[in-house]
């Protein structure tokens, strides 16, 4: 074996180690991203209080860790949330100050936040609401009757909730 730094076998081993390291790093990052987007993460109590007091509309997802439907819709809810944040950021960069809603996504775990389940009369999970200053906002009108909650895992309905944020007036 040649001890030269130009030895083809040593160069091959180094390339193999570097490529393996990069592949492991990419795998870890992909796994972390998948877990972050598809799993439910309870918002801390202090963040919940700040969001509930805000005059900006907040999308709230009531869920339970044992609810399979909650996990089915988690990806859609997280993706819609990130898209709303991106849209607001792009509007801000473009100088469009009209209708800038900072979309905030709050997830309540049944056991830790039972008072909020009771306060908003949530009886099943997943349930979605839009709150502004802690008050429920109309999600949609069905035959002239306002609906303040959506309970279910229909991805189209969840996406519509985020789109409907634009209809809620926001005053700075």
JSON list of C-alpha atoms in Angstrom, two decimals:
[
{"chain": "A", "resi": 1, "resn": "UNK", "atom": "CA", "xyz": [0.00, 0.00, 0.00]},
{"chain": "A", "resi": 2, "resn": "UNK", "atom": "CA", "xyz": [1.32, 3.38, -0.98]},
{"chain": "A", "resi": 3, "resn": "UNK", "atom": "CA", "xyz": [1.27, 5.96, 1.84]},
{"chain": "A", "resi": 4, "resn": "UNK", "atom": "CA", "xyz": [0.98, 8.81, -0.60]},
{"chain": "A", "resi": 5, "resn": "UNK", "atom": "CA", "xyz": [-2.00, 11.11, -0.25]},
{"chain": "A", "resi": 6, "resn": "UNK", "atom": "CA", "xyz": [-2.71, 10.35, -3.92]},
{"chain": "A", "resi": 7, "resn": "UNK", "atom": "CA", "xyz": [-3.14, 6.64, -3.32]},
{"chain": "A", "resi": 8, "resn": "UNK", "atom": "CA", "xyz": [-6.31, 5.65, -5.27]},
{"chain": "A", "resi": 9, "resn": "UNK", "atom": "CA", "xyz": [-7.49, 3.29, -2.53]},
{"chain": "A", "resi": 10, "resn": "UNK", "atom": "CA", "xyz": [-7.23, 5.98, 0.18]},
{"chain": "A", "resi": 11, "resn": "UNK", "atom": "CA", "xyz": [-9.02, 8.46, -2.07]},
{"chain": "A", "resi": 12, "resn": "UNK", "atom": "CA", "xyz": [-11.78, 5.90, -2.67]},
{"chain": "A", "resi": 13, "resn": "UNK", "atom": "CA", "xyz": [-12.12, 5.27, 1.10]},
{"chain": "A", "resi": 14, "resn": "UNK", "atom": "CA", "xyz": [-12.36, 8.99, 1.82]},
{"chain": "A", "resi": 15, "resn": "UNK", "atom": "CA", "xyz": [-15.02, 9.46, -0.84]},
{"chain": "A", "resi": 16, "resn": "UNK", "atom": "CA", "xyz": [-16.96, 6.52, 0.59]},
{"chain": "A", "resi": 17, "resn": "UNK", "atom": "CA", "xyz": [-16.81, 7.98, 4.11]},
{"chain": "A", "resi": 18, "resn": "UNK", "atom": "CA", "xyz": [-17.84, 11.46, 2.91]},
{"chain": "A", "resi": 19, "resn": "UNK", "atom": "CA", "xyz": [-20.72, 10.13, 0.80]},
{"chain": "A", "resi": 20, "resn": "UNK", "atom": "CA", "xyz": [-21.92, 7.89, 3.64]},
{"chain": "A", "resi": 21, "resn": "UNK", "atom": "CA", "xyz": [-21.80, 10.83, 6.07]},
{"chain": "A", "resi": 22, "resn": "UNK", "atom": "CA", "xyz": [-23.80, 13.02, 3.70]},
{"chain": "A", "resi": 23, "resn": "UNK", "atom": "CA", "xyz": [-26.37, 10.26, 3.15]},
{"chain": "A", "resi": 24, "resn": "UNK", "atom": "CA", "xyz": [-26.81, 9.79, 6.92]},
{"chain": "A", "resi": 25, "resn": "UNK", "atom": "CA", "xyz": [-27.17, 13.55, 7.44]},
{"chain": "A", "resi": 26, "resn": "UNK", "atom": "CA", "xyz": [-29.80, 13.82, 4.69]},
{"chain": "A", "resi": 27, "resn": "UNK", "atom": "CA", "xyz": [-31.69, 10.86, 6.16]},
{"chain": "A", "resi": 28, "resn": "UNK", "atom": "CA", "xyz": [-31.69, 12.43, 9.64]},
{"chain": "A", "resi": 29, "resn": "UNK", "atom": "CA", "xyz": [-32.93, 15.77, 8.26]},
{"chain": "A", "resi": 30, "resn": "UNK", "atom": "CA", "xyz": [-35.70, 14.12, 6.24]},
{"chain": "A", "resi": 31, "resn": "UNK", "atom": "CA", "xyz": [-36.79, 12.07, 9.27]},
{"chain": "A", "resi": 32, "resn": "UNK", "atom": "CA", "xyz": [-36.78, 15.17, 11.48]},
{"chain": "A", "resi": 33, "resn": "UNK", "atom": "CA", "xyz": [-38.86, 17.10, 8.93]},
{"chain": "A", "resi": 34, "resn": "UNK", "atom": "CA", "xyz": [-41.36, 14.25, 8.58]},
{"chain": "A", "resi": 35, "resn": "UNK", "atom": "CA", "xyz": [-41.79, 14.00, 12.34]},
{"chain": "A", "resi": 36, "resn": "UNK", "atom": "CA", "xyz": [-42.15, 17.78, 12.67]},
{"chain": "A", "resi": 37, "resn": "UNK", "atom": "CA", "xyz": [-44.83, 18.02, 9.96]},
{"chain": "A", "resi": 38, "resn": "UNK", "atom": "CA", "xyz": [-46.87, 14.88, 10.64]},
{"chain": "A", "resi": 39, "resn": "UNK", "atom": "CA", "xyz": [-46.98, 14.79, 14.42]},
{"chain": "A", "resi": 40, "resn": "UNK", "atom": "CA", "xyz": [-48.98, 16.86, 16.84]},
{"chain": "A", "resi": 41, "resn": "UNK", "atom": "CA", "xyz": [-47.09, 19.19, 19.17]},
{"chain": "A", "resi": 42, "resn": "UNK", "atom": "CA", "xyz": [-48.99, 20.85, 22.01]},
{"chain": "A", "resi": 43, "resn": "UNK", "atom": "CA", "xyz": [-48.51, 24.60, 22.22]},
{"chain": "A", "resi": 44, "resn": "UNK", "atom": "CA", "xyz": [-47.24, 25.75, 25.61]},
{"chain": "A", "resi": 45, "resn": "UNK", "atom": "CA", "xyz": [-49.71, 27.36, 28.00]},
{"chain": "A", "resi": 46, "resn": "UNK", "atom": "CA", "xyz": [-47.95, 30.74, 27.84]},
{"chain": "A", "resi": 47, "resn": "UNK", "atom": "CA", "xyz": [-48.06, 30.74, 24.03]},
{"chain": "A", "resi": 48, "resn": "UNK", "atom": "CA", "xyz": [-51.73, 29.72, 24.14]},
{"chain": "A", "resi": 49, "resn": "UNK", "atom": "CA", "xyz": [-52.57, 32.65, 26.40]},
{"chain": "A", "resi": 50, "resn": "UNK", "atom": "CA", "xyz": [-50.76, 35.13, 24.16]},
{"chain": "A", "resi": 51, "resn": "UNK", "atom": "CA", "xyz": [-52.46, 33.78, 21.04]},
{"chain": "A", "resi": 52, "resn": "UNK", "atom": "CA", "xyz": [-55.90, 33.75, 22.65]},
{"chain": "A", "resi": 53, "resn": "UNK", "atom": "CA", "xyz": [-55.51, 37.43, 23.64]},
{"chain": "A", "resi": 54, "resn": "UNK", "atom": "CA", "xyz": [-54.33, 38.46, 20.18]},
{"chain": "A", "resi": 55, "resn": "UNK", "atom": "CA", "xyz": [-56.49, 40.47, 17.80]},
{"chain": "A", "resi": 56, "resn": "UNK", "atom": "CA", "xyz": [-55.05, 38.32, 15.01]},
{"chain": "A", "resi": 57, "resn": "UNK", "atom": "CA", "xyz": [-57.08, 35.26, 14.00]},
{"chain": "A", "resi": 58, "resn": "UNK", "atom": "CA", "xyz": [-55.74, 31.99, 15.35]},
{"chain": "A", "resi": 59, "resn": "UNK", "atom": "CA", "xyz": [-56.52, 28.56, 13.94]},
{"chain": "A", "resi": 60, "resn": "UNK", "atom": "CA", "xyz": [-57.07, 26.15, 16.82]},
{"chain": "A", "resi": 61, "resn": "UNK", "atom": "CA", "xyz": [-56.96, 22.39, 16.46]},
{"chain": "A", "resi": 62, "resn": "UNK", "atom": "CA", "xyz": [-58.38, 20.46, 19.41]},
{"chain": "A", "resi": 63, "resn": "UNK", "atom": "CA", "xyz": [-56.93, 16.96, 19.46]},
{"chain": "A", "resi": 64, "resn": "UNK", "atom": "CA", "xyz": [-56.17, 13.89, 21.52]},
{"chain": "A", "resi": 65, "resn": "UNK", "atom": "CA", "xyz": [-52.94, 11.88, 21.36]},
{"chain": "A", "resi": 66, "resn": "UNK", "atom": "CA", "xyz": [-54.97, 8.68, 20.93]},
{"chain": "A", "resi": 67, "resn": "UNK", "atom": "CA", "xyz": [-57.15, 10.02, 18.10]},
{"chain": "A", "resi": 68, "resn": "UNK", "atom": "CA", "xyz": [-56.24, 8.35, 14.78]},
{"chain": "A", "resi": 69, "resn": "UNK", "atom": "CA", "xyz": [-58.19, 10.97, 12.78]},
{"chain": "A", "resi": 70, "resn": "UNK", "atom": "CA", "xyz": [-56.10, 13.72, 14.43]},
{"chain": "A", "resi": 71, "resn": "UNK", "atom": "CA", "xyz": [-52.93, 12.12, 13.13]},
{"chain": "A", "resi": 72, "resn": "UNK", "atom": "CA", "xyz": [-54.45, 11.71, 9.65]},
{"chain": "A", "resi": 73, "resn": "UNK", "atom": "CA", "xyz": [-55.12, 15.43, 9.36]},
{"chain": "A", "resi": 74, "resn": "UNK", "atom": "CA", "xyz": [-51.96, 16.64, 11.16]},
{"chain": "A", "resi": 75, "resn": "UNK", "atom": "CA", "xyz": [-49.93, 16.92, 7.94]},
{"chain": "A", "resi": 76, "resn": "UNK", "atom": "CA", "xyz": [-52.62, 19.01, 6.21]},
{"chain": "A", "resi": 77, "resn": "UNK", "atom": "CA", "xyz": [-53.04, 21.28, 9.23]},
{"chain": "A", "resi": 78, "resn": "UNK", "atom": "CA", "xyz": [-49.29, 21.83, 9.64]},
{"chain": "A", "resi": 79, "resn": "UNK", "atom": "CA", "xyz": [-48.77, 22.36, 5.90]},
{"chain": "A", "resi": 80, "resn": "UNK", "atom": "CA", "xyz": [-51.64, 24.88, 5.72]},
{"chain": "A", "resi": 81, "resn": "UNK", "atom": "CA", "xyz": [-50.21, 26.69, 8.73]},
{"chain": "A", "resi": 82, "resn": "UNK", "atom": "CA", "xyz": [-46.75, 26.97, 7.18]},
{"chain": "A", "resi": 83, "resn": "UNK", "atom": "CA", "xyz": [-48.27, 28.12, 3.87]},
{"chain": "A", "resi": 84, "resn": "UNK", "atom": "CA", "xyz": [-50.21, 30.85, 5.70]},
{"chain": "A", "resi": 85, "resn": "UNK", "atom": "CA", "xyz": [-47.03, 32.03, 7.43]},
{"chain": "A", "resi": 86, "resn": "UNK", "atom": "CA", "xyz": [-45.18, 32.06, 4.10]},
{"chain": "A", "resi": 87, "resn": "UNK", "atom": "CA", "xyz": [-47.99, 33.99, 2.39]},
{"chain": "A", "resi": 88, "resn": "UNK", "atom": "CA", "xyz": [-47.97, 36.63, 5.15]},
{"chain": "A", "resi": 89, "resn": "UNK", "atom": "CA", "xyz": [-44.19, 36.93, 4.93]},
{"chain": "A", "resi": 90, "resn": "UNK", "atom": "CA", "xyz": [-44.30, 37.33, 1.14]},
{"chain": "A", "resi": 91, "resn": "UNK", "atom": "CA", "xyz": [-47.00, 40.00, 1.40]},
{"chain": "A", "resi": 92, "resn": "UNK", "atom": "CA", "xyz": [-44.86, 41.84, 3.93]},
{"chain": "A", "resi": 93, "resn": "UNK", "atom": "CA", "xyz": [-41.79, 41.66, 1.68]},
{"chain": "A", "resi": 94, "resn": "UNK", "atom": "CA", "xyz": [-43.85, 42.91, -1.27]},
{"chain": "A", "resi": 95, "resn": "UNK", "atom": "CA", "xyz": [-45.08, 45.85, 0.82]},
{"chain": "A", "resi": 96, "resn": "UNK", "atom": "CA", "xyz": [-48.71, 44.69, 0.84]},
{"chain": "A", "resi": 97, "resn": "UNK", "atom": "CA", "xyz": [-49.92, 45.73, 4.28]},
{"chain": "A", "resi": 98, "resn": "UNK", "atom": "CA", "xyz": [-53.57, 45.04, 3.56]},
{"chain": "A", "resi": 99, "resn": "UNK", "atom": "CA", "xyz": [-54.96, 41.90, 5.12]},
{"chain": "A", "resi": 100, "resn": "UNK", "atom": "CA", "xyz": [-51.78, 40.58, 6.70]},
{"chain": "A", "resi": 101, "resn": "UNK", "atom": "CA", "xyz": [-52.88, 37.80, 8.98]},
{"chain": "A", "resi": 102, "resn": "UNK", "atom": "CA", "xyz": [-50.21, 36.06, 10.93]},
{"chain": "A", "resi": 103, "resn": "UNK", "atom": "CA", "xyz": [-51.58, 32.53, 10.92]},
{"chain": "A", "resi": 104, "resn": "UNK", "atom": "CA", "xyz": [-51.00, 30.94, 14.28]},
{"chain": "A", "resi": 105, "resn": "UNK", "atom": "CA", "xyz": [-51.72, 27.26, 14.85]},
{"chain": "A", "resi": 106, "resn": "UNK", "atom": "CA", "xyz": [-52.61, 26.13, 18.37]},
{"chain": "A", "resi": 107, "resn": "UNK", "atom": "CA", "xyz": [-53.06, 22.49, 19.31]},
{"chain": "A", "resi": 108, "resn": "UNK", "atom": "CA", "xyz": [-54.77, 21.57, 22.58]},
{"chain": "A", "resi": 109, "resn": "UNK", "atom": "CA", "xyz": [-54.23, 18.20, 24.19]},
{"chain": "A", "resi": 110, "resn": "UNK", "atom": "CA", "xyz": [-57.38, 16.85, 25.79]},
{"chain": "A", "resi": 111, "resn": "UNK", "atom": "CA", "xyz": [-55.95, 15.97, 29.23]},
{"chain": "A", "resi": 112, "resn": "UNK", "atom": "CA", "xyz": [-53.88, 19.14, 29.71]},
{"chain": "A", "resi": 113, "resn": "UNK", "atom": "CA", "xyz": [-56.41, 21.62, 28.38]},
{"chain": "A", "resi": 114, "resn": "UNK", "atom": "CA", "xyz": [-59.78, 20.24, 29.44]},
{"chain": "A", "resi": 115, "resn": "UNK", "atom": "CA", "xyz": [-60.96, 23.73, 30.49]},
{"chain": "A", "resi": 116, "resn": "UNK", "atom": "CA", "xyz": [-60.62, 24.96, 26.91]},
{"chain": "A", "resi": 117, "resn": "UNK", "atom": "CA", "xyz": [-62.48, 21.92, 25.57]},
{"chain": "A", "resi": 118, "resn": "UNK", "atom": "CA", "xyz": [-65.30, 22.78, 28.00]},
{"chain": "A", "resi": 119, "resn": "UNK", "atom": "CA", "xyz": [-65.20, 26.54, 27.35]},
{"chain": "A", "resi": 120, "resn": "UNK", "atom": "CA", "xyz": [-65.60, 26.11, 23.58]},
{"chain": "A", "resi": 121, "resn": "UNK", "atom": "CA", "xyz": [-67.93, 23.09, 23.90]},
{"chain": "A", "resi": 122, "resn": "UNK", "atom": "CA", "xyz": [-65.63, 20.77, 21.96]},
{"chain": "A", "resi": 123, "resn": "UNK", "atom": "CA", "xyz": [-66.93, 17.22, 22.23]},
{"chain": "A", "resi": 124, "resn": "UNK", "atom": "CA", "xyz": [-64.90, 15.36, 19.63]},
{"chain": "A", "resi": 125, "resn": "UNK", "atom": "CA", "xyz": [-61.49, 15.41, 18.01]},
{"chain": "A", "resi": 126, "resn": "UNK", "atom": "CA", "xyz": [-60.14, 16.68, 15.76]},
{"chain": "A", "resi": 127, "resn": "UNK", "atom": "CA", "xyz": [-62.07, 19.93, 15.95]},
{"chain": "A", "resi": 128, "resn": "UNK", "atom": "CA", "xyz": [-60.94, 23.14, 14.27]},
{"chain": "A", "resi": 129, "resn": "UNK", "atom": "CA", "xyz": [-61.92, 26.69, 15.20]},
{"chain": "A", "resi": 130, "resn": "UNK", "atom": "CA", "xyz": [-60.75, 30.19, 14.41]},
{"chain": "A", "resi": 131, "resn": "UNK", "atom": "CA", "xyz": [-60.42, 32.47, 17.44]},
{"chain": "A", "resi": 132, "resn": "UNK", "atom": "CA", "xyz": [-59.81, 36.20, 17.53]},
{"chain": "A", "resi": 133, "resn": "UNK", "atom": "CA", "xyz": [-59.38, 37.87, 20.93]},
{"chain": "A", "resi": 134, "resn": "UNK", "atom": "CA", "xyz": [-60.41, 34.51, 22.37]},
{"chain": "A", "resi": 135, "resn": "UNK", "atom": "CA", "xyz": [-63.79, 34.66, 20.60]},
{"chain": "A", "resi": 136, "resn": "UNK", "atom": "CA", "xyz": [-64.89, 32.04, 18.05]},
{"chain": "A", "resi": 137, "resn": "UNK", "atom": "CA", "xyz": [-65.13, 33.34, 14.48]},
{"chain": "A", "resi": 138, "resn": "UNK", "atom": "CA", "xyz": [-67.47, 32.05, 11.79]},
{"chain": "A", "resi": 139, "resn": "UNK", "atom": "CA", "xyz": [-65.78, 29.35, 9.73]},
{"chain": "A", "resi": 140, "resn": "UNK", "atom": "CA", "xyz": [-68.61, 29.04, 7.21]},
{"chain": "A", "resi": 141, "resn": "UNK", "atom": "CA", "xyz": [-72.33, 29.61, 6.79]},
{"chain": "A", "resi": 142, "resn": "UNK", "atom": "CA", "xyz": [-74.56, 26.63, 6.09]},
{"chain": "A", "resi": 143, "resn": "UNK", "atom": "CA", "xyz": [-78.03, 27.64, 4.88]},
{"chain": "A", "resi": 144, "resn": "UNK", "atom": "CA", "xyz": [-77.67, 31.01, 6.60]},
{"chain": "A", "resi": 145, "resn": "UNK", "atom": "CA", "xyz": [-76.59, 29.45, 9.91]},
{"chain": "A", "resi": 146, "resn": "UNK", "atom": "CA", "xyz": [-73.08, 30.38, 11.05]},
{"chain": "A", "resi": 147, "resn": "UNK", "atom": "CA", "xyz": [-70.74, 27.51, 11.90]},
{"chain": "A", "resi": 148, "resn": "UNK", "atom": "CA", "xyz": [-67.97, 28.17, 14.43]},
{"chain": "A", "resi": 149, "resn": "UNK", "atom": "CA", "xyz": [-66.38, 24.71, 14.51]},
{"chain": "A", "resi": 150, "resn": "UNK", "atom": "CA", "xyz": [-65.39, 21.99, 12.10]},
{"chain": "A", "resi": 151, "resn": "UNK", "atom": "CA", "xyz": [-65.06, 18.50, 13.55]},
{"chain": "A", "resi": 152, "resn": "UNK", "atom": "CA", "xyz": [-63.57, 15.93, 11.20]},
{"chain": "A", "resi": 153, "resn": "UNK", "atom": "CA", "xyz": [-60.60, 14.95, 9.11]},
{"chain": "A", "resi": 154, "resn": "UNK", "atom": "CA", "xyz": [-61.64, 16.08, 5.62]},
{"chain": "A", "resi": 155, "resn": "UNK", "atom": "CA", "xyz": [-58.48, 17.69, 4.27]},
{"chain": "A", "resi": 156, "resn": "UNK", "atom": "CA", "xyz": [-60.40, 19.96, 1.90]},
{"chain": "A", "resi": 157, "resn": "UNK", "atom": "CA", "xyz": [-62.41, 21.36, 4.83]},
{"chain": "A", "resi": 158, "resn": "UNK", "atom": "CA", "xyz": [-59.25, 21.93, 6.89]},
{"chain": "A", "resi": 159, "resn": "UNK", "atom": "CA", "xyz": [-57.60, 23.79, 4.00]},
{"chain": "A", "resi": 160, "resn": "UNK", "atom": "CA", "xyz": [-60.75, 25.91, 3.61]},
{"chain": "A", "resi": 161, "resn": "UNK", "atom": "CA", "xyz": [-60.48, 27.03, 7.24]},
{"chain": "A", "resi": 162, "resn": "UNK", "atom": "CA", "xyz": [-57.04, 28.50, 6.55]},
{"chain": "A", "resi": 163, "resn": "UNK", "atom": "CA", "xyz": [-58.26, 30.14, 3.33]},
{"chain": "A", "resi": 164, "resn": "UNK", "atom": "CA", "xyz": [-61.20, 31.68, 5.24]},
{"chain": "A", "resi": 165, "resn": "UNK", "atom": "CA", "xyz": [-58.78, 33.59, 7.47]},
{"chain": "A", "resi": 166, "resn": "UNK", "atom": "CA", "xyz": [-58.64, 36.21, 4.73]},
{"chain": "A", "resi": 167, "resn": "UNK", "atom": "CA", "xyz": [-62.33, 37.01, 5.30]},
{"chain": "A", "resi": 168, "resn": "UNK", "atom": "CA", "xyz": [-61.77, 37.90, 8.96]},
{"chain": "A", "resi": 169, "resn": "UNK", "atom": "CA", "xyz": [-61.07, 41.62, 9.41]},
{"chain": "A", "resi": 170, "resn": "UNK", "atom": "CA", "xyz": [-57.74, 42.39, 11.05]},
{"chain": "A", "resi": 171, "resn": "UNK", "atom": "CA", "xyz": [-57.11, 45.76, 12.68]},
{"chain": "A", "resi": 172, "resn": "UNK", "atom": "CA", "xyz": [-53.62, 46.55, 13.94]}
]
